[in-house]
Amino acid sequence: MGKDGGDGELKLLGLWASPFVARAKLALQIKGLSYEYVEEDLGNKSELLLSSNPVHKTVPVLIHNGTPVCESTVIVQYIDDAFAGTGPSLLPADPYQRALARFWAAYLEDKIVTPWRRVFMVKTDEEKAEAMRQTVAAMDALEGGLKECSSGGGGQSPFFGGDSVGYVDVLLGGMVSWVKASEPLSGAKIIDAARTPLLAAWMERFCELDAAKAVLQDVHAVVEYARTVQARVAAATASNQ
């Protein structure tokens, strides 16, 4: 799984379908770091997971020399900081560009990931449609964010990180299989070439990266997994009524 960073043992606790685990995998892959991957069953969580992430009790968790780091956005930054001398940097050195990347990362989590997650948890079709509408609407501003982040040096660069993949690219990139799965699942295109052409072109470029090919989940498998989750939520809702 990549070259050995030489900075100690890395173990990633994950779930194959999770877009948040995919973020951590992408960062490790881009940096060229070797790690042990442990697939978790979230219906029967391991003692290692519960002891490593006692607050949220979920994946991903990165364990570096026995010390756990939790939450995908934090893990990606940690990988960049802890292995600064290995592989490309994900966060830029320039303080303003660094702040800009963190701003759009926060926007992605707050305005896109939060309503998108609700699509799979709410009970009614109306609530699902509203959550998806909020997710799609928030992509308009992110389109502007891509233009802003990638317009250094007078030209348009291919990624949020400029000429190479950066922090926001990894966070959004981890979600690509789920973005593609949204259309067969709900009929909604989260990234639509007609509405957000820069993001649509970005997604095509991102999927061509070696790291993306190595990490991103099969879209059909994600669709089946999501349908199973939605059926489970629906059954739990019905039994509670």
Protein backbone atom coordinates (compact mmCIF):
# COMPACT_ATOMS: atom_id res chain seq x y z
CA MET A 1 0.00 0.00 0.00
CA GLY A 2 2.56 2.56 -1.05
CA LYS A 3 6.10 3.21 0.10
CA ASP A 4 7.12 3.03 3.74
CA GLY A 5 7.32 6.52 5.20
CA GLY A 6 9.89 5.32 7.73
CA ASP A 7 8.11 7.17 10.52
CA GLY A 8 6.58 4.29 12.43
CA GLU A 9 3.63 1.99 12.22
CA LEU A 10 0.35 3.16 10.66
CA LYS A 11 -2.96 1.37 11.03
CA LEU A 12 -6.27 2.58 9.59
CA LEU A 13 -9.58 1.39 11.02
CA GLY A 14 -12.26 1.77 8.39
CA LEU A 15 -15.38 0.68 6.55
CA TRP A 16 -15.03 0.00 2.83
CA ALA A 17 -18.06 2.06 1.80
CA SER A 18 -17.32 5.12 3.92
CA PRO A 19 -16.41 8.28 1.98
CA PHE A 20 -14.69 9.54 5.12
CA VAL A 21 -12.44 6.49 5.27
CA ALA A 22 -11.73 7.03 1.56
CA ARG A 23 -10.37 10.48 2.44
CA ALA A 24 -7.81 8.97 4.81
CA LYS A 25 -6.89 6.28 2.26
CA LEU A 26 -6.42 8.93 -0.45
CA ALA A 27 -4.11 11.00 1.76
CA LEU A 28 -2.02 7.93 2.64
CA GLN A 29 -1.89 6.87 -1.01
CA ILE A 30 -0.90 10.33 -2.28
CA LYS A 31 1.85 10.56 0.34
CA GLY A 32 3.08 7.08 -0.60
CA LEU A 33 2.76 5.69 2.94
CA SER A 34 2.46 2.03 3.90
CA TYR A 35 -0.27 1.15 6.38
CA GLU A 36 -2.27 -1.75 7.74
CA TYR A 37 -5.98 -1.55 6.95
CA VAL A 38 -8.52 -3.05 9.37
CA GLU A 39 -12.12 -3.37 8.15
CA GLU A 40 -14.60 -2.68 10.96
CA ASP A 41 -18.12 -4.03 11.41
CA LEU A 42 -20.01 -1.04 12.77
CA GLY A 43 -22.79 -3.37 13.94
CA ASN A 44 -20.25 -5.14 16.14
CA LYS A 45 -17.51 -2.62 16.85
CA SER A 46 -14.10 -3.91 17.89
CA GLU A 47 -12.54 -3.11 21.24
CA LEU A 48 -9.72 -1.42 19.35
CA LEU A 49 -12.18 0.97 17.68
CA LEU A 50 -14.08 1.71 20.89
CA SER A 51 -10.89 2.36 22.85
CA SER A 52 -9.31 4.38 20.02
CA ASN A 53 -12.36 6.61 19.42
CA PRO A 54 -14.34 6.62 22.68
CA VAL A 55 -16.06 9.94 21.86
CA HIS A 56 -17.65 9.16 18.46
CA LYS A 57 -17.05 5.37 18.32
CA THR A 58 -16.82 5.42 14.52
CA VAL A 59 -14.40 5.27 11.59
CA PRO A 60 -12.01 6.37 10.29
CA VAL A 61 -9.37 6.12 12.99
CA LEU A 62 -5.68 6.38 12.12
CA ILE A 63 -3.36 4.79 14.66
CA HIS A 64 0.23 6.03 14.41
CA ASN A 65 2.69 4.22 16.68
CA GLY A 66 -0.19 3.27 18.97
CA THR A 67 -1.67 6.77 19.19
CA PRO A 68 -5.14 7.25 17.63
CA VAL A 69 -6.19 10.21 15.48
CA CYS A 70 -9.93 10.55 14.74
CA GLU A 71 -12.20 12.38 12.24
CA SER A 72 -11.35 12.37 8.53
CA THR A 73 -10.61 16.11 8.17
CA VAL A 74 -8.24 15.94 11.15
CA ILE A 75 -6.62 12.71 9.94
CA VAL A 76 -5.82 14.17 6.51
CA GLN A 77 -4.17 17.21 8.11
CA TYR A 78 -2.31 14.98 10.56
CA ILE A 79 -0.93 12.82 7.73
CA ASP A 80 0.27 15.96 5.96
CA ASP A 81 1.93 17.32 9.12
CA ALA A 82 3.37 14.09 10.53
CA PHE A 83 4.86 13.08 7.17
CA ALA A 84 5.80 16.54 5.90
CA GLY A 85 9.02 15.22 4.36
CA THR A 86 7.29 12.40 2.49
CA GLY A 87 5.47 12.83 -0.81
CA PRO A 88 3.64 15.99 -1.91
CA SER A 89 2.19 18.49 0.59
CA LEU A 90 -1.59 18.63 0.79
CA LEU A 91 -1.83 22.01 2.51
CA PRO A 92 0.06 24.92 0.92
CA ALA A 93 2.94 26.66 2.72
CA ASP A 94 1.56 30.16 2.04
CA PRO A 95 -0.56 31.25 5.07
CA TYR A 96 -3.32 32.83 2.97
CA GLN A 97 -3.61 29.85 0.60
CA ARG A 98 -3.62 27.56 3.65
CA ALA A 99 -6.44 29.61 5.23
CA LEU A 100 -8.36 29.52 1.94
CA ALA A 101 -8.12 25.73 1.78
CA ARG A 102 -9.35 25.43 5.38
CA PHE A 103 -12.23 27.81 4.65
CA TRP A 104 -13.50 25.72 1.73
CA ALA A 105 -12.91 22.51 3.69
CA ALA A 106 -15.14 23.89 6.47
CA TYR A 107 -17.75 24.95 3.89
CA LEU A 108 -17.72 21.47 2.37
CA GLU A 109 -18.36 19.85 5.77
CA ASP A 110 -21.00 22.33 6.93
CA LYS A 111 -23.00 23.09 3.79
CA ILE A 112 -22.60 19.93 1.70
CA VAL A 113 -21.69 16.93 3.87
CA THR A 114 -24.19 17.78 6.65
CA PRO A 115 -27.35 17.89 4.46
CA TRP A 116 -26.05 15.03 2.27
CA ARG A 117 -25.81 12.74 5.31
CA ARG A 118 -29.39 13.64 6.23
CA VAL A 119 -30.58 12.18 2.91
CA PHE A 120 -29.88 8.71 4.31
CA MET A 121 -31.23 9.30 7.80
CA VAL A 122 -34.53 11.17 7.41
CA LYS A 123 -37.85 9.34 7.24
CA THR A 124 -40.00 10.93 4.52
CA ASP A 125 -39.47 11.43 0.80
CA GLU A 126 -40.10 15.16 1.32
CA GLU A 127 -37.31 15.38 3.88
CA LYS A 128 -34.94 13.44 1.61
CA ALA A 129 -35.73 15.71 -1.33
CA GLU A 130 -35.14 18.84 0.76
CA ALA A 131 -31.81 17.55 2.10
CA MET A 132 -30.68 16.70 -1.45
CA ARG A 133 -31.85 20.11 -2.69
CA GLN A 134 -29.69 21.81 -0.03
CA THR A 135 -26.70 19.64 -0.99
CA VAL A 136 -26.99 20.42 -4.70
CA ALA A 137 -27.58 24.16 -4.07
CA ALA A 138 -24.43 24.37 -1.94
CA MET A 139 -22.36 23.13 -4.89
CA ASP A 140 -22.83 26.50 -6.62
CA ALA A 141 -20.61 28.27 -4.09
CA LEU A 142 -18.09 25.42 -4.11
CA GLU A 143 -17.82 25.92 -7.89
CA GLY A 144 -16.70 29.47 -7.08
CA GLY A 145 -14.34 28.11 -4.46
CA LEU A 146 -12.67 25.87 -7.03
CA LYS A 147 -12.24 28.87 -9.33
CA GLU A 148 -10.74 30.91 -6.49
CA CYS A 149 -8.42 28.21 -5.17
CA SER A 150 -7.15 27.14 -8.59
CA SER A 151 -6.63 30.54 -10.22
CA GLY A 152 -3.17 31.32 -8.88
CA GLY A 153 -0.47 32.41 -11.31
CA GLY A 154 -2.92 33.98 -13.74
CA GLY A 155 -4.30 30.74 -15.21
CA GLN A 156 -6.82 28.12 -14.18
CA SER A 157 -5.20 25.14 -12.45
CA PRO A 158 -6.83 21.71 -12.45
CA PHE A 159 -7.32 21.22 -8.69
CA PHE A 160 -8.28 23.03 -5.50
CA GLY A 161 -4.62 22.59 -4.55
CA GLY A 162 -3.46 24.25 -7.80
CA ASP A 163 -1.42 22.14 -10.18
CA SER A 164 -1.46 19.20 -7.75
CA VAL A 165 -4.04 17.66 -5.45
CA GLY A 166 -4.52 19.47 -2.14
CA TYR A 167 -6.48 19.23 1.10
CA VAL A 168 -9.92 20.16 -0.32
CA ASP A 169 -9.36 17.84 -3.30
CA VAL A 170 -8.83 14.92 -0.91
CA LEU A 171 -11.90 15.77 1.19
CA LEU A 172 -14.22 16.13 -1.80
CA GLY A 173 -12.45 13.33 -3.68
CA GLY A 174 -13.27 10.83 -0.95
CA MET A 175 -16.94 11.45 -1.70
CA VAL A 176 -16.77 10.96 -5.48
CA SER A 177 -18.20 7.43 -5.59
CA TRP A 178 -21.13 8.57 -3.46
CA VAL A 179 -21.60 11.68 -5.62
CA LYS A 180 -21.86 9.40 -8.66
CA ALA A 181 -24.18 7.03 -6.77
CA SER A 182 -26.60 9.85 -5.92
CA GLU A 183 -28.20 9.85 -9.37
CA PRO A 184 -29.30 6.17 -9.42
CA LEU A 185 -30.25 6.45 -5.74
CA SER A 186 -32.26 9.67 -5.78
CA GLY A 187 -32.39 10.94 -9.36
CA ALA A 188 -30.35 13.99 -8.34
CA LYS A 189 -27.00 14.96 -9.83
CA ILE A 190 -24.92 16.50 -7.04
CA ILE A 191 -22.27 17.60 -9.54
CA ASP A 192 -23.93 18.51 -12.83
CA ALA A 193 -21.85 19.64 -15.83
CA ALA A 194 -24.64 22.01 -16.88
CA ARG A 195 -24.77 23.71 -13.48
CA THR A 196 -21.21 23.38 -12.17
CA PRO A 197 -18.94 22.74 -15.18
CA LEU A 198 -15.69 23.36 -13.29
CA LEU A 199 -16.57 20.79 -10.62
CA ALA A 200 -17.69 18.30 -13.26
CA ALA A 201 -14.36 18.67 -15.08
CA TRP A 202 -12.55 18.47 -11.72
CA MET A 203 -14.29 15.17 -10.91
CA GLU A 204 -13.23 13.66 -14.24
CA ARG A 205 -9.60 14.72 -13.65
CA PHE A 206 -9.64 13.45 -10.07
CA CYS A 207 -10.92 10.01 -11.12
CA GLU A 208 -7.97 9.67 -13.52
CA LEU A 209 -5.43 9.98 -10.69
CA ASP A 210 -3.60 6.80 -9.70
CA ALA A 211 -4.55 7.38 -6.06
CA ALA A 212 -8.23 7.69 -6.95
CA LYS A 213 -8.14 4.52 -9.06
CA ALA A 214 -6.53 2.66 -6.15
CA VAL A 215 -8.91 3.92 -3.46
CA LEU A 216 -12.36 4.93 -4.73
CA GLN A 217 -15.18 2.42 -4.29
CA ASP A 218 -17.08 0.80 -7.14
CA VAL A 219 -20.15 2.97 -7.72
CA HIS A 220 -22.55 0.02 -8.20
CA ALA A 221 -21.39 -1.49 -4.90
CA VAL A 222 -21.98 1.86 -3.17
CA VAL A 223 -25.51 2.05 -4.63
CA GLU A 224 -26.33 -1.43 -3.26
CA TYR A 225 -24.81 -0.58 0.12
CA ALA A 226 -26.79 2.68 0.33
CA ARG A 227 -30.04 0.90 -0.51
CA THR A 228 -29.35 -1.58 2.29
CA VAL A 229 -28.74 1.27 4.75
CA GLN A 230 -31.92 3.07 3.64
CA ALA A 231 -33.95 -0.14 4.01
CA ARG A 232 -32.55 -0.59 7.53
CA VAL A 233 -33.48 3.00 8.46
CA ALA A 234 -36.98 2.53 7.01
CA ALA A 235 -37.47 -0.74 8.92
CA ALA A 236 -36.30 0.85 12.18
CA THR A 237 -38.69 3.76 11.61
CA ALA A 238 -41.61 1.42 10.93
CA SER A 239 -40.94 -0.66 14.06
CA ASN A 240 -40.88 2.48 16.21
CA GLN A 241 -44.28 3.67 15.03
